[in-house]
Tab-separated table of C-alpha atoms and ligand atoms in Angstrom:
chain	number	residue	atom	x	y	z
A	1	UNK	CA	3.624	28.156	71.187
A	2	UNK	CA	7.121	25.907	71.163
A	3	UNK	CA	10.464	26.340	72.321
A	4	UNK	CA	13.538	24.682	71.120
A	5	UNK	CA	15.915	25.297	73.960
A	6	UNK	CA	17.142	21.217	73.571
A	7	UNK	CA	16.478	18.262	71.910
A	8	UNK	CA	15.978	16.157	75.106
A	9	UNK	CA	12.646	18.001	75.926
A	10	UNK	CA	11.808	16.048	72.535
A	11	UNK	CA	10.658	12.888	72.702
A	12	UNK	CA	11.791	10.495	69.906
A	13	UNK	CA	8.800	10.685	67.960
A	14	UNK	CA	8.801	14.387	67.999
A	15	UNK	CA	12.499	14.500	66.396
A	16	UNK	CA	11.355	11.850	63.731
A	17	UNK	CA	7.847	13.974	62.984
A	18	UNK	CA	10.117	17.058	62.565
A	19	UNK	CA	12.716	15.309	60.197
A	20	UNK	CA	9.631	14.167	58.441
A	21	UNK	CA	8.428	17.598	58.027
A	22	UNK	CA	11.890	18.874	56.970
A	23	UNK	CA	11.998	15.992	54.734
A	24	UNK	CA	9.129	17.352	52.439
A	25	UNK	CA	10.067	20.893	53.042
A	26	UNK	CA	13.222	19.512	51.011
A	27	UNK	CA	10.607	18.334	48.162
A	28	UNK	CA	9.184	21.882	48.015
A	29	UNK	CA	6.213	21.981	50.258
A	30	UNK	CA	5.209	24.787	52.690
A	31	UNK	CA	6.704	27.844	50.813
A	32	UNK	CA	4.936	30.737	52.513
A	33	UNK	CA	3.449	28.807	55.242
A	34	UNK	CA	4.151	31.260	57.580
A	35	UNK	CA	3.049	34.876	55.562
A	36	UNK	CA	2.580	37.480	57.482
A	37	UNK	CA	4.544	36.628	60.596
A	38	UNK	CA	7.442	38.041	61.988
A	39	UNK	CA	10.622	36.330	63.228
A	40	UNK	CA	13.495	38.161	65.187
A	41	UNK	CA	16.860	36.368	65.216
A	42	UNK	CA	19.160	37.737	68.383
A	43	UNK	CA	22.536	36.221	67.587
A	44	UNK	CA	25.255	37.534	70.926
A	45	UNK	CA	27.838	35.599	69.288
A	46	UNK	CA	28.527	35.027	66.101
A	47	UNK	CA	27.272	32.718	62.929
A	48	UNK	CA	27.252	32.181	59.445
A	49	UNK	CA	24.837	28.837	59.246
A	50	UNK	CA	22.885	28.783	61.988
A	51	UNK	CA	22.003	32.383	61.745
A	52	UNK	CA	21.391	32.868	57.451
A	53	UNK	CA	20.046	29.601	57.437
A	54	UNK	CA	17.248	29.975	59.958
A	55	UNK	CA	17.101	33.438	57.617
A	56	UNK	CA	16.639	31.472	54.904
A	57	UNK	CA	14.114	29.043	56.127
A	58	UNK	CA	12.209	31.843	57.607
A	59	UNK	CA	12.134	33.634	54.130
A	60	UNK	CA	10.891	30.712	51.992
A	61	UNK	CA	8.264	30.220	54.867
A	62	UNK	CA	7.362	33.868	53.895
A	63	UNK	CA	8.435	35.222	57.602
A	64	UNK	CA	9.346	38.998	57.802
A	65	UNK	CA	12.729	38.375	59.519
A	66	UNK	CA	14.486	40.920	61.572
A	67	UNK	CA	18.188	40.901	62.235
A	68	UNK	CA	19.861	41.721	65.568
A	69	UNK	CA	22.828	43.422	65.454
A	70	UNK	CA	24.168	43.261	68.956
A	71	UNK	CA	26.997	45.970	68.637
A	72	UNK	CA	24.665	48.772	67.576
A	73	UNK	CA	22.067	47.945	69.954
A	74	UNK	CA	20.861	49.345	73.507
A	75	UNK	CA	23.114	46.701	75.412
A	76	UNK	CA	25.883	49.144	74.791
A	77	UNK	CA	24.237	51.457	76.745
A	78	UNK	CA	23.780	48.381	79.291
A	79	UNK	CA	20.576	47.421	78.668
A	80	UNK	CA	20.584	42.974	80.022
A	81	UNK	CA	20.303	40.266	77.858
A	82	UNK	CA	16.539	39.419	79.461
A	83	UNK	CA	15.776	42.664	79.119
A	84	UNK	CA	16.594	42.996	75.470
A	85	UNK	CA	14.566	39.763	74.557
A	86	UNK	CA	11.708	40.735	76.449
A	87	UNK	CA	11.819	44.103	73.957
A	88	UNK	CA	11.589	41.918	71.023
A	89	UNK	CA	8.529	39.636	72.347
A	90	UNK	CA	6.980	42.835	73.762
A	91	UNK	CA	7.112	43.928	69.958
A	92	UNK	CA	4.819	41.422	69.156
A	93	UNK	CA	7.373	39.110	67.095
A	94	UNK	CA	5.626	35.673	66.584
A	95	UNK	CA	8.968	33.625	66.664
A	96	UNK	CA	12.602	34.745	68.547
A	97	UNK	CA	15.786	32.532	67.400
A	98	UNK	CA	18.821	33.012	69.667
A	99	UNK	CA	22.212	32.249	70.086
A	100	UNK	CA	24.151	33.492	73.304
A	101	UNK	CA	27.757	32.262	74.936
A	102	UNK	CA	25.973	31.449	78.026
A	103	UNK	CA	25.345	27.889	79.077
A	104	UNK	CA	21.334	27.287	79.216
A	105	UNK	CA	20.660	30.906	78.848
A	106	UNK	CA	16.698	30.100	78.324
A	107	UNK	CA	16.460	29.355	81.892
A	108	UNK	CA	16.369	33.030	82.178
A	109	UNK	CA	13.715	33.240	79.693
A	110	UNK	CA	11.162	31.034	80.827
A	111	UNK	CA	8.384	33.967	81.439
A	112	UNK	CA	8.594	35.232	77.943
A	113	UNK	CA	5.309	34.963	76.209
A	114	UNK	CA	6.870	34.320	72.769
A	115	UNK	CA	8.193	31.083	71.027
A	116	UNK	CA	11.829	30.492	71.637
A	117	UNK	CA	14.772	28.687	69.420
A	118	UNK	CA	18.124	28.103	70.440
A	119	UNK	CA	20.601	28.472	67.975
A	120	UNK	CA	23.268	27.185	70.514
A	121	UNK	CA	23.504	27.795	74.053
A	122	UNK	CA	27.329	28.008	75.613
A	123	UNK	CA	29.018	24.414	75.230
A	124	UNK	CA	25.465	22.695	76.547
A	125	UNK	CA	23.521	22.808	73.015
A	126	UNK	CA	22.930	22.972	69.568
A	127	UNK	CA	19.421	21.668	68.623
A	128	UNK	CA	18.928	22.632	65.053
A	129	UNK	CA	22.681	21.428	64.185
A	130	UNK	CA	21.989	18.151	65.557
A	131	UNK	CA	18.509	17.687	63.988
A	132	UNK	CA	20.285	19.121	60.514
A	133	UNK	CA	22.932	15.747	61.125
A	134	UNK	CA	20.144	13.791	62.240
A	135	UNK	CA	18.759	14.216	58.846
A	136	UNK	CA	21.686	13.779	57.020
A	137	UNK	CA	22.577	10.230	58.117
A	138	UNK	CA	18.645	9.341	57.731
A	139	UNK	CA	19.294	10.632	54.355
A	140	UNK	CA	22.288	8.592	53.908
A	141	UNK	CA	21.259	5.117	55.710
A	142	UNK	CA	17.601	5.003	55.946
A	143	UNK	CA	17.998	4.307	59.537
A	144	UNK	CA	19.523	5.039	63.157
A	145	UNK	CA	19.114	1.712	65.092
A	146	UNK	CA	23.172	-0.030	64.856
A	147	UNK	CA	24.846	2.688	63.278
A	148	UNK	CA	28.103	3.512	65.166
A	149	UNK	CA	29.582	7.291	64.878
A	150	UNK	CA	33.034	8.740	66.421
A	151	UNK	CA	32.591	12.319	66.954
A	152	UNK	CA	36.525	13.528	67.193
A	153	UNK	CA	38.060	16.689	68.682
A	154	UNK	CA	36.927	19.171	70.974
A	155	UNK	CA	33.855	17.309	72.666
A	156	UNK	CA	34.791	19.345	75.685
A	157	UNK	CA	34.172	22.567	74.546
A	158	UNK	CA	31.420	21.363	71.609
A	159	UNK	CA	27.335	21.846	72.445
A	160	UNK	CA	27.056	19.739	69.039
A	161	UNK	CA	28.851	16.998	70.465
A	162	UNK	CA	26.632	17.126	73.726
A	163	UNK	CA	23.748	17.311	71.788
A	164	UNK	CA	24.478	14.812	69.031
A	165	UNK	CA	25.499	11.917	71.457
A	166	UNK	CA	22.558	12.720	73.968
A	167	UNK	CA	20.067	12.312	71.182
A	168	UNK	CA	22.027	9.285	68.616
A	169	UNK	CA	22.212	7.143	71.575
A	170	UNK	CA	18.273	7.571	72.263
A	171	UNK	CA	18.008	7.108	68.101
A	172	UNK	CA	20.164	3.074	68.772
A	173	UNK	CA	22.830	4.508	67.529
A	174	UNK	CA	26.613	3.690	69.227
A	175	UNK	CA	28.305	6.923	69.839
A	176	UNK	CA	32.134	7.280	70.477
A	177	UNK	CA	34.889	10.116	71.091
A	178	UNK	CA	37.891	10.250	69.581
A	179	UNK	CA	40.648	13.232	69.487
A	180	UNK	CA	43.108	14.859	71.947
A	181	UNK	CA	42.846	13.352	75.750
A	182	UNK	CA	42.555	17.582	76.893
A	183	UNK	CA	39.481	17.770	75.094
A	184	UNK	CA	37.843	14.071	75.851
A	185	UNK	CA	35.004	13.598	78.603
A	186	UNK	CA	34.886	10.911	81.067
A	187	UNK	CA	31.597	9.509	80.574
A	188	UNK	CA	31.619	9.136	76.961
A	189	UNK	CA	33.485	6.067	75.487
A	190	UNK	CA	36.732	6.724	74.375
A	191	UNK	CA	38.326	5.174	70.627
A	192	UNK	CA	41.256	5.561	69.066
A	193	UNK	CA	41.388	7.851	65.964
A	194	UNK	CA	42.515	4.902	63.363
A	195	UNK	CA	40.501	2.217	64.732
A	196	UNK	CA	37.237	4.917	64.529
A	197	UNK	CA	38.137	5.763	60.936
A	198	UNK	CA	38.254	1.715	60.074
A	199	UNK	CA	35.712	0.625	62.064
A	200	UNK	CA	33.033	4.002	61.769
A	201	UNK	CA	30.010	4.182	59.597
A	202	UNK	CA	30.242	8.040	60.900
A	203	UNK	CA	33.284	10.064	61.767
A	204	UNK	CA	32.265	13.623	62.579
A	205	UNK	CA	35.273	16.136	63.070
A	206	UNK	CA	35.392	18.754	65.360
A	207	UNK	CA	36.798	21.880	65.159
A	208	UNK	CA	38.827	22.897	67.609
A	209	UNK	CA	37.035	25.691	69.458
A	210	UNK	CA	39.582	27.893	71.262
A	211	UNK	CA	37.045	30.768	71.536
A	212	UNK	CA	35.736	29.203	74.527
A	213	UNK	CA	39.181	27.708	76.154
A	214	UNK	CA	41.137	29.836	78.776
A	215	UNK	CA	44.734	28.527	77.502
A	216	UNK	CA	46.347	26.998	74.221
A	217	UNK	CA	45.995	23.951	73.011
A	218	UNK	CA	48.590	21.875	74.046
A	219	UNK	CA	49.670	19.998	70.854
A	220	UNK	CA	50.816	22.396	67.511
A	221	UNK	CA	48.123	22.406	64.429
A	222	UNK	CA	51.041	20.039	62.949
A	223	UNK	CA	51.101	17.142	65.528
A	224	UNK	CA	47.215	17.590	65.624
A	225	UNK	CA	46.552	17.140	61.935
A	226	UNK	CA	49.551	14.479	62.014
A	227	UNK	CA	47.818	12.383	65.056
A	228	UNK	CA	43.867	13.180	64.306
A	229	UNK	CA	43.674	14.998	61.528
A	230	UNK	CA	40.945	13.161	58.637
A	231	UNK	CA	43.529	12.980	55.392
A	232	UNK	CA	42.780	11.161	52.132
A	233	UNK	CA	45.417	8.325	53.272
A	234	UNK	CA	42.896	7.882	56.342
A	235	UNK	CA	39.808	8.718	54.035
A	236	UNK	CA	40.945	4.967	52.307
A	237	UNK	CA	40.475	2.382	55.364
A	238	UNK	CA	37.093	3.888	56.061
A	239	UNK	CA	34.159	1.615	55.495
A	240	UNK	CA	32.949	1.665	51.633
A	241	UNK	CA	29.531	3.188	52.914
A	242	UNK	CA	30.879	5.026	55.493
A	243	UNK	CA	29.968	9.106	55.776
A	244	UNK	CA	32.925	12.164	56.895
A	245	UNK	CA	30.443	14.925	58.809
A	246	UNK	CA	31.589	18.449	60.221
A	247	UNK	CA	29.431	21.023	61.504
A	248	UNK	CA	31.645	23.505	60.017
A	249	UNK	CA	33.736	26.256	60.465
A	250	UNK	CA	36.124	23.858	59.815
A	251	UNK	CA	39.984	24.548	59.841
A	252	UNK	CA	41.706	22.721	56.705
A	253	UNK	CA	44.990	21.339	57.457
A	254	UNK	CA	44.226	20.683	61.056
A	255	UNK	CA	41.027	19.089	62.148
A	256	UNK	CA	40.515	17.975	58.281
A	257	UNK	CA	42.978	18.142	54.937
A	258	UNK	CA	41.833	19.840	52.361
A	259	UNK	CA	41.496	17.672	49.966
A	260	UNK	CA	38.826	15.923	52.128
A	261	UNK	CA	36.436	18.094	52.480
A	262	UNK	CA	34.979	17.839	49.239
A	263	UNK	CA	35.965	14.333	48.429
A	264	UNK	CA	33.497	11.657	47.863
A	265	UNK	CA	32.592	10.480	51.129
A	266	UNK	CA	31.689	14.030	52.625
A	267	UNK	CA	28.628	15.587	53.529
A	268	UNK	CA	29.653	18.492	55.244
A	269	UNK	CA	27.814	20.929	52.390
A	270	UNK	CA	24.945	18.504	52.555
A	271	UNK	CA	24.827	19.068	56.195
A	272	UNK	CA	24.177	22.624	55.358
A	273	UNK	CA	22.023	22.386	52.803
A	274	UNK	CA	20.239	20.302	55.178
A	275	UNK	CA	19.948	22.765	58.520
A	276	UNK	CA	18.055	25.147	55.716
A	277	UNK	CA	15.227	22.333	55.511
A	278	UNK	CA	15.122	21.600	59.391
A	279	UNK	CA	14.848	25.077	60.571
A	280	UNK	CA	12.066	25.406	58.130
A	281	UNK	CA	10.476	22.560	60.540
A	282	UNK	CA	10.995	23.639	63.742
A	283	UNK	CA	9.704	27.380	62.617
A	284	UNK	CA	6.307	26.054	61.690
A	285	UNK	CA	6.511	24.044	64.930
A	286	UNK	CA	7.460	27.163	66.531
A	287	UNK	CA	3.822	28.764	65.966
A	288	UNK	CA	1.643	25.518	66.733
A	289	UNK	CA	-0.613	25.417	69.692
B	301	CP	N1	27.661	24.839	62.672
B	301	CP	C1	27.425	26.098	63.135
B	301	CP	O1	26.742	26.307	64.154
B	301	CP	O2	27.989	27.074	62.381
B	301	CP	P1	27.876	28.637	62.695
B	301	CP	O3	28.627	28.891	63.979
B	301	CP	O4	28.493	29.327	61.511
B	301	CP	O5	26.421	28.965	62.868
């Protein structure tokens, strides 16, 4: 039995073996690997990728898969979060994915006899989304080691940006933030939004996430989009290699124009095609000893 609660319980070679694995699940191995088991996936806030993609993966792995549907369940009667994932391992389910608003919520879990996989914990974490962009610049480079990245927007409020910059800069890679100074963090090296999109072989947008802020933003969509918005005029002085990367929901006209997100350079669709192939990989790894 494995959790996923974060990638820095992973060792390097660990994340590598599983983009391996997802690699070849991409080339068509391991359909129905997994027959006969069952996977519950408890999502307390919502998802469109992270939760029909690990429904996905867990389908062409041949995983029964049942869906949690928090508004017609018991916890309107008051029944606790623990307490309702403790139901679902006490069914017998061999594999539980969750997603829940609370920072680190798997510290609560740590007694529950069945695998665990985060699908994003609070602002702390988002495993699978960062091993989904993992593979997606391995897919696009070959490599890790040199490779500099500007993750721009919220990196606050954003477990992907935690997660990603945690993990690249382990991988060699250089890892900036770029975006509105209410949003930036201290300890991560700041850049300027034009000299990122010159100088980047990555720029990964961020939406801006004002479900988890407790006022407005302080600049309109306009002077956002205006000041650090990605637009084809900016798309131009990027590197001729260099990738655009979103974990999506992503708000045209603000974080990103709209002609961008399907131009040339962008692999936000990728990305998700991608997270399809890693959570096949960390759903096997789920059930080893
Ligand atoms: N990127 C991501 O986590 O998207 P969802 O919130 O739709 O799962």
């Amino acid at each position: 039995m494995k959790n996923l609660f974060c990638l820095k319980d992973l060792s390097v070679e660990e994340i590598i073996h599983i983009l391996d694995v997802a690699k070849e699940c991409k080339e068509g191995k391991y359909i129905d690997a997994c027959k006969g088991k069952i996977a519950a996936n408890l999502f307390f806030e919502p998802s469109t990728r992270t939760q029909y993609s690990f429904q996905v993966a867990q389908a062409k792995l041949g995983f029964h898969v049942i869906s949690f549907n928090a508004s017609a369940s018991s916890m309107n009667k008051g029944e606790s979060f623990y307490d309702t994932v403790k139901t679902f391992s006490s069914f017998g389910v061999d594999a539980i994915v969750i997603r829940d608003r609370q920072d680190e919520y798997y510290k609560q879990l740590t007694t529950i006899n069945t695998p665990i996989l985060s699908g994003g914990d609070g602002k702390k974490d988002h495993p699978t989304q960062s091993l989904l962009d993992l593979m997606t610049i391995r897919e696009q480079f070959g490599h890790f080691e040199g490779l500099k990245i500007a993750i721009c927007g919220d990196v606050k409020f954003s477990r992907v940006a935690h997660t990603n910059i945690e993990v690249m800069e382990r991988l060699g890679m250089k890892c900036y933030i770029s975006g509105p100074e209410e949003y930036r963090e201290d300890q991560y090296e700041y850049i300027d939004f034009d000299t990122a999109v010159k100088e980047m072989d990555i720029i990964m947008l961020l939406r801006v996430q004002h479900e988890r802020h407790d006022s407005e933003m302080q600049i309109s969509k306009e002077e956002y989009h205006e000041k650090y918005g990605l637009t084809m005029e900016r798309v131009h002085q990027m590197k001729e290699n260099a990738i655009i990367m979103h974990p999506a929901p992503f708000n045209r006209g603000v974080e990103i124009a709209d002609d961008v997100v399907e131009c040339e350079k962008s692999r936000i669709f990728p990305q998700i095609e991608n997270g399809v192939f890693v959570r096949m990989a960390v759903m096997m790894r789920a059930l080893e000893d």
